[in-house]
Short mmCIF file of C-alpha atoms in Angstrom, two decimals:
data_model
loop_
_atom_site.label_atom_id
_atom_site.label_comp_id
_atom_site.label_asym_id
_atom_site.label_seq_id
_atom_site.Cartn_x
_atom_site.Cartn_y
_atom_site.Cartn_z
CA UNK A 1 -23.94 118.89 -44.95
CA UNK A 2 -26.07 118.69 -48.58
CA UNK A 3 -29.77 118.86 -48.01
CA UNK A 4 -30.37 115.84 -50.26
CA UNK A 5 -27.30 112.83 -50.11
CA UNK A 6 -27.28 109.65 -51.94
CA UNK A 7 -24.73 106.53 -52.50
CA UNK A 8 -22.13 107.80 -54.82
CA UNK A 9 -22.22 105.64 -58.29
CA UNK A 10 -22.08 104.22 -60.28
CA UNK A 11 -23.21 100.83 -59.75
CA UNK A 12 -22.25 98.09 -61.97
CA UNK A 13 -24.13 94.61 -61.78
CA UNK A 14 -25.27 91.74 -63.67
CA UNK A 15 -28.44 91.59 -65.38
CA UNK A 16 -30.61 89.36 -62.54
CA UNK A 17 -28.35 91.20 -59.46
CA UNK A 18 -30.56 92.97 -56.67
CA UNK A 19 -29.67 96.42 -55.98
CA UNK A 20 -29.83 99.03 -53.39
CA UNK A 21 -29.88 102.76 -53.15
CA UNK A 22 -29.51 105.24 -50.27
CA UNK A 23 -30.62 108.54 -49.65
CA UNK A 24 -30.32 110.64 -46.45
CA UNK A 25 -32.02 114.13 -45.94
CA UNK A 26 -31.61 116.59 -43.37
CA UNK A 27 -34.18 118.65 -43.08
CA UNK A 28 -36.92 116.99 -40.57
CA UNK A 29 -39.76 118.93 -41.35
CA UNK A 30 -39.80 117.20 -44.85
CA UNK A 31 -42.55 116.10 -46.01
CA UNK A 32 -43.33 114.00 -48.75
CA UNK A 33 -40.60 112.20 -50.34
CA UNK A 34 -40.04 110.36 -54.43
CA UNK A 35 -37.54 108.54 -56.47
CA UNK A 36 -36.97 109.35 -60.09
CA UNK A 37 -35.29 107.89 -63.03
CA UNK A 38 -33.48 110.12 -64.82
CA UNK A 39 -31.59 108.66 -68.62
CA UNK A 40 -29.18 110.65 -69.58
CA UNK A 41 -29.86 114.26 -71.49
CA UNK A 42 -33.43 113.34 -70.57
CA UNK A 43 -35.35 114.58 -68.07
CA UNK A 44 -36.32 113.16 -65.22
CA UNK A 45 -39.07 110.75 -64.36
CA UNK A 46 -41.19 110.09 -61.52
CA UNK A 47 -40.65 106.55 -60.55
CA UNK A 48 -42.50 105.95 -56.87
CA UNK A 49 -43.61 108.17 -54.36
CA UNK A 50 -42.05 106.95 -50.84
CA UNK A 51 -44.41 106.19 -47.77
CA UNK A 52 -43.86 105.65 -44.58
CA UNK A 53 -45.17 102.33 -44.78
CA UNK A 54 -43.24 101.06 -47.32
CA UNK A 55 -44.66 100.56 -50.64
CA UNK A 56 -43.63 98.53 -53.74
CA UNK A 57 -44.58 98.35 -57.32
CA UNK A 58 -43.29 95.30 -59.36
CA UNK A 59 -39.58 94.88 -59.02
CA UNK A 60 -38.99 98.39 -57.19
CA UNK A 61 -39.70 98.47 -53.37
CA UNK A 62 -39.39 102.11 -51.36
CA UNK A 63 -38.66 102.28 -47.88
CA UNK A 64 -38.80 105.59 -45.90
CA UNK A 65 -37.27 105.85 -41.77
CA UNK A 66 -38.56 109.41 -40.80
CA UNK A 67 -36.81 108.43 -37.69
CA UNK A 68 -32.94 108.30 -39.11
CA UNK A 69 -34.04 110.85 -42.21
CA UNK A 70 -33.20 107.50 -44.46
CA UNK A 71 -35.42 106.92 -47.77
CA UNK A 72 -34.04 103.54 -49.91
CA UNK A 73 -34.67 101.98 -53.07
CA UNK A 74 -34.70 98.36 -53.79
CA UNK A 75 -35.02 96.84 -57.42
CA UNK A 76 -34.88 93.86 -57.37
CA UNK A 77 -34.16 90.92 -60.68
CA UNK A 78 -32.29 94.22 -62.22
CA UNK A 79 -32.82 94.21 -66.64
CA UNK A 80 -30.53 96.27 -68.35
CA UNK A 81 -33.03 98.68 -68.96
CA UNK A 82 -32.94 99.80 -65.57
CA UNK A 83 -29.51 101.36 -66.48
CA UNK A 84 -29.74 105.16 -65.79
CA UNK A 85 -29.59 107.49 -62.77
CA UNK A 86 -32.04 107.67 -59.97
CA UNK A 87 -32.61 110.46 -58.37
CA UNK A 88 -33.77 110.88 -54.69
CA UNK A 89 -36.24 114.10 -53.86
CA UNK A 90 -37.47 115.43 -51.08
CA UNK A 91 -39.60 117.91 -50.79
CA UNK A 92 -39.64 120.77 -47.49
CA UNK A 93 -41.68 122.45 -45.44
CA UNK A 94 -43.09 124.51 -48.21
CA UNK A 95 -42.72 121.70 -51.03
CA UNK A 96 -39.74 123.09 -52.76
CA UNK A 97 -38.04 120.26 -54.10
CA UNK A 98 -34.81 119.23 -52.97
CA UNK A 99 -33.17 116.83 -55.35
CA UNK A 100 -30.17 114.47 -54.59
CA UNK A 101 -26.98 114.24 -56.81
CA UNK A 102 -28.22 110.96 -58.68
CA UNK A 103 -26.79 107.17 -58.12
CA UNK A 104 -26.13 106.15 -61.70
CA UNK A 105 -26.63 102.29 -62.29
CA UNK A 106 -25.09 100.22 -65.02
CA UNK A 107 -26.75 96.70 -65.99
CA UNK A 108 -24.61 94.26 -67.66
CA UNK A 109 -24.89 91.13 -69.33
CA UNK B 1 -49.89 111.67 -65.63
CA UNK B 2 -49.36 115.45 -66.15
CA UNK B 3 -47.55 116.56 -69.38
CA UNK B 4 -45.43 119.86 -69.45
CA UNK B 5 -44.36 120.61 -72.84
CA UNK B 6 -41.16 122.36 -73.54
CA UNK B 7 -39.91 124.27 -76.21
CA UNK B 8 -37.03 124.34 -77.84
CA UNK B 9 -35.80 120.75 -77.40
CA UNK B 10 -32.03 121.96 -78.66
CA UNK B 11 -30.81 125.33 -79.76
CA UNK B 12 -27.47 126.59 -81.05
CA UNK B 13 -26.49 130.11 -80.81
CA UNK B 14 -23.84 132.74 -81.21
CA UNK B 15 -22.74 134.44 -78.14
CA UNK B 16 -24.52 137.44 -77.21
CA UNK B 17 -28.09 136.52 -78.66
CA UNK B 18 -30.89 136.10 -76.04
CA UNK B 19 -32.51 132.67 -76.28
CA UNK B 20 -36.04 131.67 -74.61
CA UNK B 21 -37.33 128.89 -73.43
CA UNK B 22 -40.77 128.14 -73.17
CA UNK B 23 -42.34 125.56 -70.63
CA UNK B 24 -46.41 124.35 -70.79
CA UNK B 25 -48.73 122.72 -68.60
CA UNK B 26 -51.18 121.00 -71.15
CA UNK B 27 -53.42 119.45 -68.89
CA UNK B 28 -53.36 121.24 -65.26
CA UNK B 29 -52.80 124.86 -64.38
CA UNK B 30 -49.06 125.52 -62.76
CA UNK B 31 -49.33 127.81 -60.50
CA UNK B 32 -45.91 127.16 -59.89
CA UNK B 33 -42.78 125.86 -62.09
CA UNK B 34 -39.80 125.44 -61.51
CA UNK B 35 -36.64 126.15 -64.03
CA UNK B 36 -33.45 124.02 -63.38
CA UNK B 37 -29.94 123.58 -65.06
CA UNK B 38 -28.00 120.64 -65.27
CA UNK B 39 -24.38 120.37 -66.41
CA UNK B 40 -23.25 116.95 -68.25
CA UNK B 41 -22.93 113.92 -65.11
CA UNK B 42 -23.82 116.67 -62.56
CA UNK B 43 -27.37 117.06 -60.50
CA UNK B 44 -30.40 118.97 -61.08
CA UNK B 45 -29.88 122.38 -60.01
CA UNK B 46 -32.80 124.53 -59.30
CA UNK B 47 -32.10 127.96 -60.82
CA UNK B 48 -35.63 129.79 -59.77
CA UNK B 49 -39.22 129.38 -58.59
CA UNK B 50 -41.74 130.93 -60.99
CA UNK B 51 -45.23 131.96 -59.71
CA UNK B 52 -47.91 132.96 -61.99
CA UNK B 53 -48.76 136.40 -61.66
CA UNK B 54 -45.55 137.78 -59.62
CA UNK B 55 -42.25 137.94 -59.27
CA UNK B 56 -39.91 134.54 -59.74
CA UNK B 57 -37.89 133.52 -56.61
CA UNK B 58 -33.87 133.18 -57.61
CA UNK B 59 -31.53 130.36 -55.97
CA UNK B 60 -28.66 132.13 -54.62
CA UNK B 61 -26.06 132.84 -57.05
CA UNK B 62 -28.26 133.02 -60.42
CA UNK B 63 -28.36 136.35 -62.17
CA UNK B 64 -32.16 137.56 -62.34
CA UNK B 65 -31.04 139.80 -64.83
CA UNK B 66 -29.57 137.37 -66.88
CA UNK B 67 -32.37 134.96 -66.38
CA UNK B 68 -35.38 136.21 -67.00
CA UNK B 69 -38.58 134.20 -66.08
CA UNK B 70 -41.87 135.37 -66.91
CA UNK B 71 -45.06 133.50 -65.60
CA UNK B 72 -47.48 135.47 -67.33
CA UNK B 73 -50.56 132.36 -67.11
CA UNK B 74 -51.40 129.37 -65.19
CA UNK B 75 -49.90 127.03 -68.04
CA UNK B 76 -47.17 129.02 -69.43
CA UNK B 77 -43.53 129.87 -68.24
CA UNK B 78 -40.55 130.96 -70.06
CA UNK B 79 -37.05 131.53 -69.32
CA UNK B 80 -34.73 133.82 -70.94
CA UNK B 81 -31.37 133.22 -71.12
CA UNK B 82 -30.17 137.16 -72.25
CA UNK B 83 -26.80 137.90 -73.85
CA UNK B 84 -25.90 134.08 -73.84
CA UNK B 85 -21.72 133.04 -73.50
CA UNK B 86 -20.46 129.89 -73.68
CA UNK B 87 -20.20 129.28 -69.91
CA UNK B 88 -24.47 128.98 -69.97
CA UNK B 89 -24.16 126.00 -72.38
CA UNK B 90 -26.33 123.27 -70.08
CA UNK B 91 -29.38 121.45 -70.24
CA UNK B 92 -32.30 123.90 -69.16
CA UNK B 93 -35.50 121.76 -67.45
CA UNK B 94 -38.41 123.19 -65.98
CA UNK B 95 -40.76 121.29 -64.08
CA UNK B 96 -44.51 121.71 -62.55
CA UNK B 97 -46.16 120.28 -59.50
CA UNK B 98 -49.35 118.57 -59.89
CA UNK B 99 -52.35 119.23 -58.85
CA UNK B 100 -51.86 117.84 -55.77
CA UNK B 101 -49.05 119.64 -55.46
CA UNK B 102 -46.46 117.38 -54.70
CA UNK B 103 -45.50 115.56 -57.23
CA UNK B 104 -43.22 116.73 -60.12
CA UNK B 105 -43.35 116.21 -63.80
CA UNK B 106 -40.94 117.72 -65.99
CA UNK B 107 -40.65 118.79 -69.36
CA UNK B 108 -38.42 117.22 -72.07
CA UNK B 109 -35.29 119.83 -71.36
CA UNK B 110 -33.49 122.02 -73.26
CA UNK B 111 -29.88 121.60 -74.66
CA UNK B 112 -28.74 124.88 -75.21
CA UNK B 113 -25.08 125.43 -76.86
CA UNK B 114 -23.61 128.60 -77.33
CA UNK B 115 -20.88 129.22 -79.31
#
């Protein structure tokens, strides 16, 4: 089993369409946990941290469930300038990253 | 946020040649960076850990030899990609933690083709 597993892409919607991402990790004794936005041949870019608690900013909302190792993304109202790939890290014990394979996201018109 | 510089953006080389990559913290010292390589639609893939002042830490499977990191400061890293083939044409990104040390910021990547 991958460290780091998302929701295999891509995902095509309508401009407007809300959208959800998936990302399950296996190691427990993670501790601290982000999405990022990555457009392609660029590099990545840190798009929310993940609490607990739940936390939103704007149109993006990040759930984490320590309990079932689940972390989610939620953008919501989706512009097609949210197309790219988002990226789901975790970071261990030790805070070496662990990134996930990417869920690329198409917006259409 | 942080910025980490990185230097070359592209580079095109014949095989053989040794090409380095350079990778900058310009506004927080790095103890630690990290040096990954992604193929076209593929993930991130962490190649090595480099500390400042000792010895990087290879993934399993990536050629120190071949690789060579040096971390010789607190804001500098570089990776060199030694007697380059076509087969290590990627995308080369490094990245640095923070200074809370958690979050990541990355430099702008290097596309390196080798022909």
């Amino acid at each position: 089993r991958k460290e780091v597993e998302q929701d295999p892409g891509p995902f095509n919607v309508p401009e407007g369409a809300t959208v959800a991402f998936n990302c399950t990790y296996s190691n427990s004794a993670s501790q601290s946990f982000f999405w990022y936005r990555q457009d392609c041949r660029k590099e990545p870019k840190l798009l929310m941290s993940v609490y607990s608690s739940g936390n939103e900013d704007g149109r993006f909302t990040a759930q984490l469930n320590r309990a079932s190792q689940y972390i989610s993304l939620l953008i919501r109202d989706s512009k097609l300038s949210d197309s790219a790939t988002y990226l789901c890290v975790v970071n261990g014990g030790s805070y070496i990253p662990t990134f996930g394979r990417g869920t690329s996201l198409i917006v259409h018109p | 946020g942080a910025v980490v510089s990185q230097h070359p953006s592209w580079v095109i080389c014949k095989s053989g040649t040794s090409v380095k990559i350079e990778c900058r913290s310009l506004d927080f010292q790095a103890t630690t960076m990290f040096w990954y390589r992604q193929f076209p639609k593929q993930s991130l893939m962490l190649m090595a850990t480099s500390n400042e002042g000792s010895k990087a830490t290879y993934e399993q499977g990536v050629e120190k030899d071949k690789f060579l990191i040096n971390h010789a400061s607190l804001t500098l890293s570089t990776l060199t990609v030694t007697s380059a083939h076509p087969e290590d044409s990627s995308f080369y990104i490094c990245s640095a933690r923070d200074g809370t040390g958690e979050k990541l910021f990355f430099g702008s990547g290097t596309q390196l083709s080798v022909l």
